[in-house]
Amino acid sequence: MIRPFPMRIALVALSLWLSGCAASGAGDDDDKPDVSGQVLVTTATPVNQTFHDTIEAWGTAVGDPHRATVIGLGHGGLVTGLDVAAGQTVQRGQALIRIAPDPVARNAYRQAQSALDLASGELKRTEQLVSQHLATQSQLATARKAMDDAQAGLEAQHALGGGSAEEVISAPTDGVVVALNVNLGDRFQADAALLSFMPSHGLIARLGVQPDDAARLKTGMPVQVEGVYGSTVALTGHVTMVGRAVDAQTHLLPLQADLPANASDSLVAGSAVHAKIETASYNAWALPREAVLHDDKGDYVFAADHDHAKRIDVTVKHPEGDTVGVEGQFDGKTRVIVLGSYELDDGDAIRELQESSK
């Protein structure tokens, strides 16, 4: 088909315009850098810091057996009042239990009181007779001895609880009533354990660890203890005892750790606790866990070296946590590749992601 001459002119003009646009587009593309084959990555600089190897342990906060006491009396009696309950925190001097003396002890005290009154009267009469030269010095000495014996007998009966209608057992210091062993109205014998008492600074951690960790443990190692339930602060103590026989019930190796005096502010006796025992301290380069890779040759990282990835073999010294500790041939100025490292091989071209300006 033969087109009219004006139409052919319009088509030629359109072709020339399109050719100019294509050339212009090609020129714009030539102005942009060629990023083909480059892997986009992020980097981090290693920081030299102190790491701690730890052993985890589980157990219970209990009263220190060297500080906990069992309170009792040297005589029998009747419980007439209980002013506290098991687990209650008490202050020094606070009343715990009220006791009525045993009737036998009360009767013995009255007899001792009568014996003292009699001996006192006999001594006065003997002294009068001696002043009148009607009694000898030997008789006076005998009367004085009888007086002393009667006084000692009364004091002994008073110590046995017969001297008062009611006796009050008070807290010897600030602490916690761990257990009450009697009820209201109970009669008890001499030296019976009435209650168990623990001073406020008397908590320890009784823990258990895996038996294969025994060789790494020794007394004096620092330990961080915190309660399993609830939000509690970590308490710093030290290992005071490492067992050498596995517990038959838990199949764990027992150990004990002391706790600071304020442990009772966040823990109570019987609380389940979790502990971390620091067995060793050392310096290493701290890196994000994502930066450390592993293959048949061992652990390694990639460093950014003139827009290329450079492999650096490392030794992982502290593998726990999101930040790991490694040793390798780099320093605090090395840019270690973090994100994007899994896509790289040694020598690959890289391009670091730049943070957008705010």
XYZ file of N, CA and C in Angstrom, residues 4-5 74 104 113 120 132 140 155 185 189 206 211 230 265 277-278 290 308 311 319 328 343:
69
model
N 0.422 8.247 1.790
C 0.582 9.637 1.339
C 1.900 10.189 1.845
N 2.443 11.153 1.095
C 3.728 11.743 1.426
C 3.759 12.365 2.826
N 14.627 -25.684 129.241
C 15.209 -26.724 130.085
C 14.216 -27.334 131.047
N 4.659 -29.296 138.579
C 5.717 -29.860 139.436
C 6.813 -28.831 139.666
N 11.387 -21.687 148.004
C 11.159 -20.386 148.625
C 10.957 -20.532 150.136
N 16.842 -18.303 156.354
C 17.098 -16.901 156.687
C 16.760 -16.611 158.148
N 25.157 -13.097 172.170
C 24.927 -13.288 173.611
C 25.810 -14.405 174.173
N 27.178 -20.849 163.825
C 26.913 -19.710 162.927
C 27.312 -20.052 161.502
N 17.253 -20.259 143.207
C 17.678 -19.781 141.887
C 17.582 -20.895 140.844
N -2.065 -25.265 123.800
C -2.569 -26.243 124.748
C -1.694 -27.476 124.901
N 7.854 -31.696 127.322
C 8.867 -32.084 128.294
C 10.065 -31.140 128.215
N 21.458 -24.149 98.476
C 21.829 -25.565 98.377
C 21.532 -26.000 96.948
N 27.314 -34.214 87.434
C 28.548 -34.784 87.992
C 29.789 -34.550 87.137
N 9.027 -15.323 89.783
C 8.924 -13.910 90.114
C 10.150 -13.149 89.642
N 15.507 -10.326 101.635
C 14.622 -9.302 101.080
C 13.941 -9.780 99.798
N 27.603 -20.335 88.098
C 28.894 -20.347 88.788
C 29.979 -19.976 87.785
N 30.745 -18.935 88.079
C 31.806 -18.487 87.183
C 33.059 -19.319 87.452
N 25.785 -13.981 64.460
C 25.554 -14.171 63.036
C 26.821 -14.028 62.203
N 36.034 -6.275 49.122
C 36.021 -7.716 48.909
C 35.978 -8.423 50.264
N 38.423 -14.017 54.179
C 38.194 -15.015 55.229
C 39.273 -14.915 56.306
N 30.948 -19.531 73.383
C 29.888 -19.727 72.398
C 28.488 -19.351 72.868
N 41.232 -14.345 66.887
C 41.577 -14.389 65.476
C 42.534 -13.280 65.109
N 26.226 -15.679 52.197
C 26.215 -15.720 50.737
C 27.608 -15.607 50.138
